[in-house]
Every structure is written in C-alpha cells, then in structure tokens.
Short mmCIF file of C-alpha atoms in Angstrom, two decimals:
data_model
loop_
_atom_site.label_atom_id
_atom_site.label_comp_id
_atom_site.label_asym_id
_atom_site.label_seq_id
_atom_site.Cartn_x
_atom_site.Cartn_y
_atom_site.Cartn_z
CA MET H 440 93.07 117.97 101.86
CA THR H 441 96.31 119.89 102.25
CA GLU H 442 99.74 118.42 102.89
CA GLN H 443 99.77 120.17 106.26
CA GLN H 444 96.55 118.60 107.39
CA TYR H 445 97.72 115.22 106.01
CA GLU H 446 100.85 115.27 107.99
CA GLN H 447 98.97 115.72 111.32
CA LEU H 448 97.21 112.10 110.69
CA ASN H 449 98.71 108.89 112.02
CA GLY H 450 99.73 106.19 109.72
CA ILE H 451 96.15 104.55 109.30
CA GLY H 452 94.56 108.03 108.90
CA LYS H 453 97.01 108.75 106.00
CA GLU H 454 96.07 105.43 104.40
CA GLN H 455 92.41 106.21 104.66
CA ALA H 456 92.90 109.72 103.41
CA MET H 457 94.72 108.61 100.28
CA LEU H 458 91.84 106.24 99.56
CA ALA H 459 88.94 108.67 100.29
CA GLN H 460 90.41 111.87 98.77
CA ILE H 461 93.39 113.71 97.09
CA ILE H 462 96.36 115.50 99.08
CA LEU H 463 97.35 118.77 97.46
CA ASN H 464 100.32 120.98 98.14
CA GLN H 465 97.96 123.99 97.94
CA HIS H 466 94.05 124.86 97.81
CA PRO H 467 92.62 124.25 94.36
CA ALA H 468 91.81 127.55 92.55
CA ASP H 469 88.53 126.08 91.25
CA LYS H 470 85.88 126.85 93.92
CA GLU H 471 83.64 124.09 92.68
CA ILE H 472 86.24 121.44 94.14
CA GLN H 473 85.25 120.70 97.77
CA HIS H 474 87.99 121.16 100.15
CA ASN H 475 88.01 118.67 103.02
CA GLU H 476 88.96 120.19 106.55
CA GLN H 477 88.29 116.85 108.18
CA ARG H 478 91.22 115.44 110.20
CA ASN H 479 90.11 111.88 110.43
CA GLY H 480 87.35 110.09 108.81
CA PRO H 481 84.19 109.06 111.06
CA ASP H 482 84.79 105.52 110.18
CA ILE H 483 88.24 105.40 111.78
CA GLN H 484 87.87 104.79 115.59
CA THR H 485 90.87 105.36 118.02
CA ILE H 486 90.50 103.74 121.62
CA SER H 487 93.20 104.56 124.19
CA LEU H 488 94.10 101.51 126.16
CA PRO H 489 94.17 102.30 129.88
CA GLU H 490 96.79 100.95 132.22
CA THR H 491 94.17 98.33 133.65
CA ARG H 492 94.31 96.72 130.33
CA ILE H 493 98.27 96.58 130.07
CA SER H 494 99.81 94.17 132.64
CA SER H 495 103.37 93.71 133.21
CA PRO H 496 104.60 91.05 135.74
CA LYS H 497 107.18 92.42 137.99
CA GLY H 498 110.75 91.43 136.94
CA LYS H 499 109.64 90.08 133.55
CA LYS H 500 110.60 91.57 130.16
CA TYR H 501 107.11 91.58 128.68
CA ALA H 502 103.72 93.17 129.07
CA ASP H 503 100.33 91.77 127.96
CA ILE H 504 97.61 93.95 126.37
CA THR H 505 94.03 92.81 126.29
CA VAL H 506 92.17 93.84 122.99
CA PRO H 507 88.63 93.43 121.83
CA VAL H 508 87.91 91.12 118.84
CA GLU H 509 86.03 92.90 115.92
CA LYS H 510 86.50 90.57 112.86
CA ASP H 511 84.58 92.96 110.58
CA LYS H 512 87.24 95.62 111.11
CA GLU H 513 90.86 96.05 110.33
CA THR H 514 92.59 96.62 113.85
CA TYR H 515 95.92 98.26 114.54
CA LEU H 516 98.02 98.82 117.66
CA TYR H 517 99.33 102.33 117.62
CA PHE H 518 102.22 103.54 119.88
CA LYS H 519 102.42 107.30 120.14
CA ASN H 520 105.85 108.79 120.94
CA LEU H 521 107.62 105.48 121.70
CA VAL H 522 111.15 106.07 122.76
CA TYR H 523 113.86 103.81 123.88
CA HIS H 524 116.59 104.65 126.32
CA GLY H 525 119.54 102.23 126.38
CA LYS H 526 121.16 100.87 129.37
CA LYS H 527 124.41 102.32 130.53
CA ASN H 528 127.65 100.28 131.22
CA GLY H 529 130.16 101.00 133.69
CA ASP H 530 131.87 103.56 131.46
CA ASP H 531 128.69 105.62 131.36
CA LYS H 532 128.18 104.48 127.77
CA PHE H 533 124.99 103.35 126.24
CA ILE H 534 124.75 99.56 125.40
CA LEU H 535 123.13 99.56 121.87
CA THR H 536 122.42 95.99 120.57
CA GLY H 537 120.84 94.39 117.65
CA ARG H 538 119.61 95.91 114.31
CA LYS H 539 119.99 99.70 114.06
CA GLY H 540 120.83 100.23 117.64
CA THR H 541 118.31 98.02 119.44
CA LYS H 542 116.41 94.84 119.12
CA GLY H 543 113.26 96.74 119.94
CA ILE H 544 109.75 95.04 120.79
CA LEU H 545 108.55 91.69 119.65
CA VAL H 546 104.82 91.87 119.26
CA THR H 547 103.28 88.41 119.69
CA GLN H 548 99.55 87.40 118.79
CA ASN H 549 98.83 83.79 118.88
CA ASP H 550 101.47 82.34 116.49
CA VAL H 551 102.11 85.55 114.60
CA GLN H 552 105.08 87.58 115.61
CA GLN H 553 106.02 91.20 114.36
CA LYS H 554 108.97 93.16 115.48
CA ILE H 555 109.08 96.87 116.05
CA HIS H 556 112.64 98.21 115.42
CA ILE H 557 113.16 101.35 117.75
CA GLN H 558 116.15 103.32 116.79
CA SER H 559 118.01 104.79 119.72
CA THR H 560 118.77 108.61 119.50
CA PHE H 561 122.48 107.74 119.63
CA ASN H 562 122.36 105.73 116.49
CA PRO H 563 123.73 107.31 113.47
CA TYR H 564 120.77 106.30 111.27
CA TYR H 565 118.19 107.85 113.78
CA PHE H 566 115.76 110.14 111.85
CA GLY H 567 113.21 111.10 114.50
CA ARG H 568 110.54 108.39 114.04
CA LYS H 569 108.41 107.88 117.24
CA ASP H 570 105.25 106.55 116.22
CA TYR H 571 104.69 102.97 115.26
CA ILE H 572 101.79 100.86 114.13
CA VAL H 573 101.34 97.12 114.09
CA LYS H 574 98.39 95.28 112.42
CA ILE H 575 96.32 92.84 114.60
CA ASN H 576 95.00 89.63 112.80
CA HIS H 577 92.09 88.36 114.86
CA GLN H 578 92.17 84.45 114.71
CA THR H 579 89.87 83.62 117.70
CA SER H 580 86.15 83.35 118.21
CA LYS H 581 86.37 84.88 121.66
CA ALA H 582 85.42 88.56 122.58
CA LYS H 583 88.96 89.47 123.59
CA GLU H 584 92.44 88.24 123.12
CA LYS H 585 95.87 89.15 124.48
CA VAL H 586 98.79 90.56 122.66
CA ARG H 587 102.12 90.27 124.22
CA LEU H 588 104.95 92.91 123.99
CA ASN H 589 108.40 91.25 124.51
CA PHE H 590 110.98 93.88 125.28
CA LEU H 591 114.29 92.60 123.82
CA SER H 592 116.71 95.17 124.92
CA PRO H 593 117.69 96.35 128.21
CA GLY H 594 116.75 99.86 129.09
CA GLU H 595 113.78 102.03 129.48
CA TYR H 596 110.65 102.25 127.04
CA GLU H 597 108.47 105.50 127.18
CA PHE H 598 105.42 106.22 125.47
CA ASP H 599 102.70 108.92 125.48
CA ASP H 600 99.80 106.61 124.57
CA ILE H 601 98.95 103.04 123.25
CA SER H 602 95.75 102.88 121.39
CA LEU H 603 93.78 100.71 119.05
CA ILE H 604 92.62 102.07 115.79
CA THR H 605 89.90 100.32 113.90
CA VAL H 606 88.63 100.75 110.29
CA PRO H 607 85.54 98.94 108.91
CA LYS H 608 86.78 96.42 106.08
CA LYS H 609 83.75 96.97 104.08
CA ASP H 610 84.56 100.73 103.69
CA VAL H 611 88.20 99.85 102.68
CA LEU H 612 86.98 97.48 100.05
CA ALA H 613 84.28 99.86 98.84
CA ARG H 614 86.94 102.64 98.37
CA LEU H 615 89.24 100.36 96.55
CA LYS H 616 86.50 99.26 94.12
CA GLU H 617 85.59 102.90 93.65
CA ARG H 618 89.18 103.80 92.70
CA LYS H 619 89.37 100.96 90.18
CA GLU H 620 86.08 101.86 88.56
CA ASN H 621 87.04 105.54 88.30
CA SER H 622 90.39 105.37 86.43
CA MET H 623 91.47 106.73 83.17
CA LYS H 624 90.70 104.99 79.97
CA GLN H 625 92.50 104.89 76.59
CA ILE H 626 95.74 105.55 78.09
CA GLN H 627 98.73 106.17 75.55
CA TYR H 628 102.35 106.99 76.91
CA GLU H 629 105.22 107.34 74.71
CA GLY H 630 108.43 109.18 75.35
CA ASN H 631 107.61 112.63 76.94
CA HIS H 632 103.87 112.45 75.97
CA PHE H 633 100.90 110.92 77.90
CA ARG H 634 97.31 110.81 76.76
CA GLY H 635 94.07 109.56 78.21
CA VAL H 636 90.26 109.81 78.50
CA TYR H 637 88.70 110.47 82.03
CA HIS H 638 84.90 110.55 82.77
CA ALA H 639 84.29 112.71 85.83
CA LYS H 640 80.71 111.97 87.70
CA LYS H 641 81.37 115.52 89.15
CA ASP H 642 83.86 118.34 89.34
CA GLN H 643 86.96 116.76 90.85
CA ILE H 644 90.66 116.34 90.82
CA LEU H 645 92.43 113.46 88.77
CA CYS H 646 95.58 112.12 90.19
CA VAL H 647 97.98 111.03 87.52
CA THR H 648 100.55 108.53 89.00
CA ILE H 649 103.52 110.22 87.16
CA PRO H 650 106.15 112.03 89.42
CA TYR H 651 105.46 115.73 89.64
CA SER H 652 107.78 118.05 87.74
CA LYS H 653 107.37 121.57 86.41
CA GLY H 654 108.47 120.33 83.06
CA TRP H 655 105.05 118.79 82.55
CA LYS H 656 102.34 120.88 80.76
CA ALA H 657 98.69 119.69 80.92
CA THR H 658 95.75 120.34 78.55
CA VAL H 659 92.10 119.09 79.12
CA ASN H 660 89.90 119.15 76.05
CA GLY H 661 92.46 121.29 74.32
CA ASN H 662 92.72 123.93 77.05
CA ARG H 663 95.76 124.62 79.23
CA THR H 664 95.21 123.39 82.67
CA LYS H 665 97.29 123.95 86.03
CA ILE H 666 98.98 121.16 87.42
CA TYR H 667 99.00 120.57 91.09
CA LYS H 668 101.44 118.40 93.34
CA ALA H 669 99.14 115.66 94.46
CA ASN H 670 99.65 112.75 97.03
CA GLY H 671 103.18 113.77 97.85
CA MET H 672 104.83 113.16 94.51
CA PHE H 673 102.27 112.79 91.82
CA MET H 674 100.32 115.17 89.70
CA GLY H 675 96.67 116.50 90.12
CA ILE H 676 94.49 118.00 87.39
CA ILE H 677 91.03 119.62 87.84
CA MET H 678 88.34 117.69 85.93
CA LYS H 679 85.00 119.26 85.10
CA LYS H 680 81.88 117.04 85.08
CA GLY H 681 81.75 114.92 81.87
CA THR H 682 84.10 113.06 79.55
CA GLN H 683 87.54 114.79 79.49
CA SER H 684 90.53 114.27 77.04
CA VAL H 685 93.66 114.67 78.99
CA LYS H 686 97.06 115.41 77.26
CA LEU H 687 100.38 115.72 79.17
CA ASP H 688 103.65 116.82 77.45
CA TYR H 689 107.12 117.04 79.13
CA GLU H 690 109.79 119.36 78.30
CA THR H 691 112.99 119.88 80.54
CA PRO H 692 112.78 123.02 82.49
CA GLY H 693 114.91 125.75 80.94
CA LEU H 694 115.60 123.72 77.86
CA LYS H 695 114.54 126.43 75.45
CA ILE H 696 116.08 129.23 77.35
CA GLY H 697 119.33 127.30 77.48
CA ALA H 698 119.07 126.73 73.61
CA TRP H 699 118.60 130.41 72.96
CA ILE H 700 121.38 131.34 75.25
CA SER H 701 123.70 128.78 73.42
CA LEU H 702 122.61 130.15 70.03
CA VAL H 703 123.40 133.70 71.06
CA ALA H 704 126.66 132.72 72.40
CA TRP H 705 127.69 131.02 69.21
CA ILE H 706 126.48 133.93 67.04
CA GLY H 707 128.52 136.16 69.24
CA LEU H 708 131.49 133.97 69.03
CA GLY H 709 131.11 133.89 65.20
CA ILE H 710 130.96 137.79 64.87
CA TYR H 711 133.96 137.96 67.16
CA GLY H 712 135.75 135.43 64.91
CA LEU H 713 135.05 137.38 61.83
CA TYR H 714 136.07 140.52 63.32
CA PHE H 715 139.37 139.04 64.57
CA GLU H 716 140.23 137.58 61.37
CA LYS H 717 139.37 141.07 59.53
CA TYR H 718 141.61 142.70 62.14
CA ARG H 719 144.47 140.18 61.77
CA LYS H 720 144.54 140.65 57.82
CA LYS H 721 144.58 144.40 58.32
CA LEU H 722 147.73 144.10 60.63
CA LEU H 723 149.49 141.80 58.13
CA ASN H 724 148.75 144.25 55.23
CA GLN H 725 150.44 147.02 57.06
CA TYR H 726 153.73 145.04 57.25
#
C-alpha cells in the first residue's frame, strides 16, 4: 500500500493496515511483490449511527448514543470532521476554556470515562485535527448499551458523521502472532552496522524498524538492494523466497565527498604556501 492510500484511511484502518501489510513511499520495483489497492480490510465494518440512535434532551449538555454489543469484536466510536465553535462574550471574543482551548467532550460508558480534547481554530496550538476515535469497552450481557457524550464547554459542536467501527478480535490476535513468528533472527547491531537472517515464505518486503536515512546501504545475500521508506519512518527491503542474509551499513551522506573536498583544499593550501614562501625568499634576495 502506498502512503497516499494509507492517509485516506481512518485511525482504525491505519492500525489494521500496519498489521496486514507494509506502507511504502513508492511502488516496489519488483513485479513479484503484490501491491494492495484495497482501502479498508473486509474485516473492518463501519456503521453510521442515524439520528434516531442519538438522543439529546432539550436544554441538557449531553447526548446519549445507543450502540450494539459485540464482545467478539473491538469496537470504536468514530467522529468525522468534529469541530467546536466557542461561545462569544459581549466583546465579540470567543470564550476558550480548559486544556488547549476547550474542555471538549467527556465520553462516559458505565464507569469508564474518556475525554476528547477538541482544539478551537483560534487556539495557537491548533493543527487541523478534526477526526477522533474512542474505544468502547463492552461490560454488559445486554444486546445494546448507552454511551453518553457530555459537552463540557459552551458553544456549538458540529460533525459530519458519528459511526461505529468494529474489528474481529481473533483477526487482530492472529496478525500479531504472525508478525511475531515472521521476525528476523540472529540479529547483530553494533555502531553503524546491522546484521540479521530472515526466512521469507514468499517474495515479500521486510520492514526493519530502524529510522530511514539515505546514509544506509543494504545487501541481501551479498547483493546490493534498494531501501524503501516504509511505514512512515522505517526501512523496507525486498526479500525473495527462502533464507536471506541481510546486511545494513550506515555512512553519513556526503561524508566521502566532503573528505575529498577537504583534502583537495588542504593540498591547494599547501601548494599556495610553498609558492608564497618561494616568492617571499625571491623578494628578499633582491634587496
């Protein structure tokens, strides 16, 4: 999956994408590597909540949401494009209270409380975040339960959609187990050198959790291999099926060029010094 496709996913989709595949900054050159165009996995279900399931008593500072209980799934409450407009005072200035410009929304489920901190657009720390996700922990034997949204600051709260996102727990556990089993072995890491052995069950891309830098050079079974930027900040290396010996070596970019430039400069300075000294002696002999 490419970074552009990854950025189109919501938070849960991104989490599952990281477990199921690798995110690259460009398409892999190896045609044997399967490129996944899928935006969201089939096991991730998104259910928009209609207004009939969201009740807000008139004059109250809260709203109740009725959600189905599915204990075999991870359940999340997803707010899309949630924006807070602060209440104005008499001087036509916005009242901004609480942490980072607003106290936000307190999400209460049974005895569990989670807070959504919404930054006002007038806050100096505002960075454009508008989507929020809260995990729902089912602790009831009933088929449905209520989640309460307590609005802690005066003003208007606008959103495009509130939806439930569910992911089967068994799928998450299976992917975590697979990641653990398919890891590098015989790892050696010293200074600017990294070594390891990886057994690939098929042609695939190995993610090495060392920050990506152009200074790294990779060889697989003695052959120079291209390094991709993977999962946002790490390194991805194409692996052919079978047991592969991976070697990574780091050299500061431009170090050799800089050393050669310095050497040439010193040689030039030395030649100039010798010429100047010879010229100085010649002038002294004339007098």
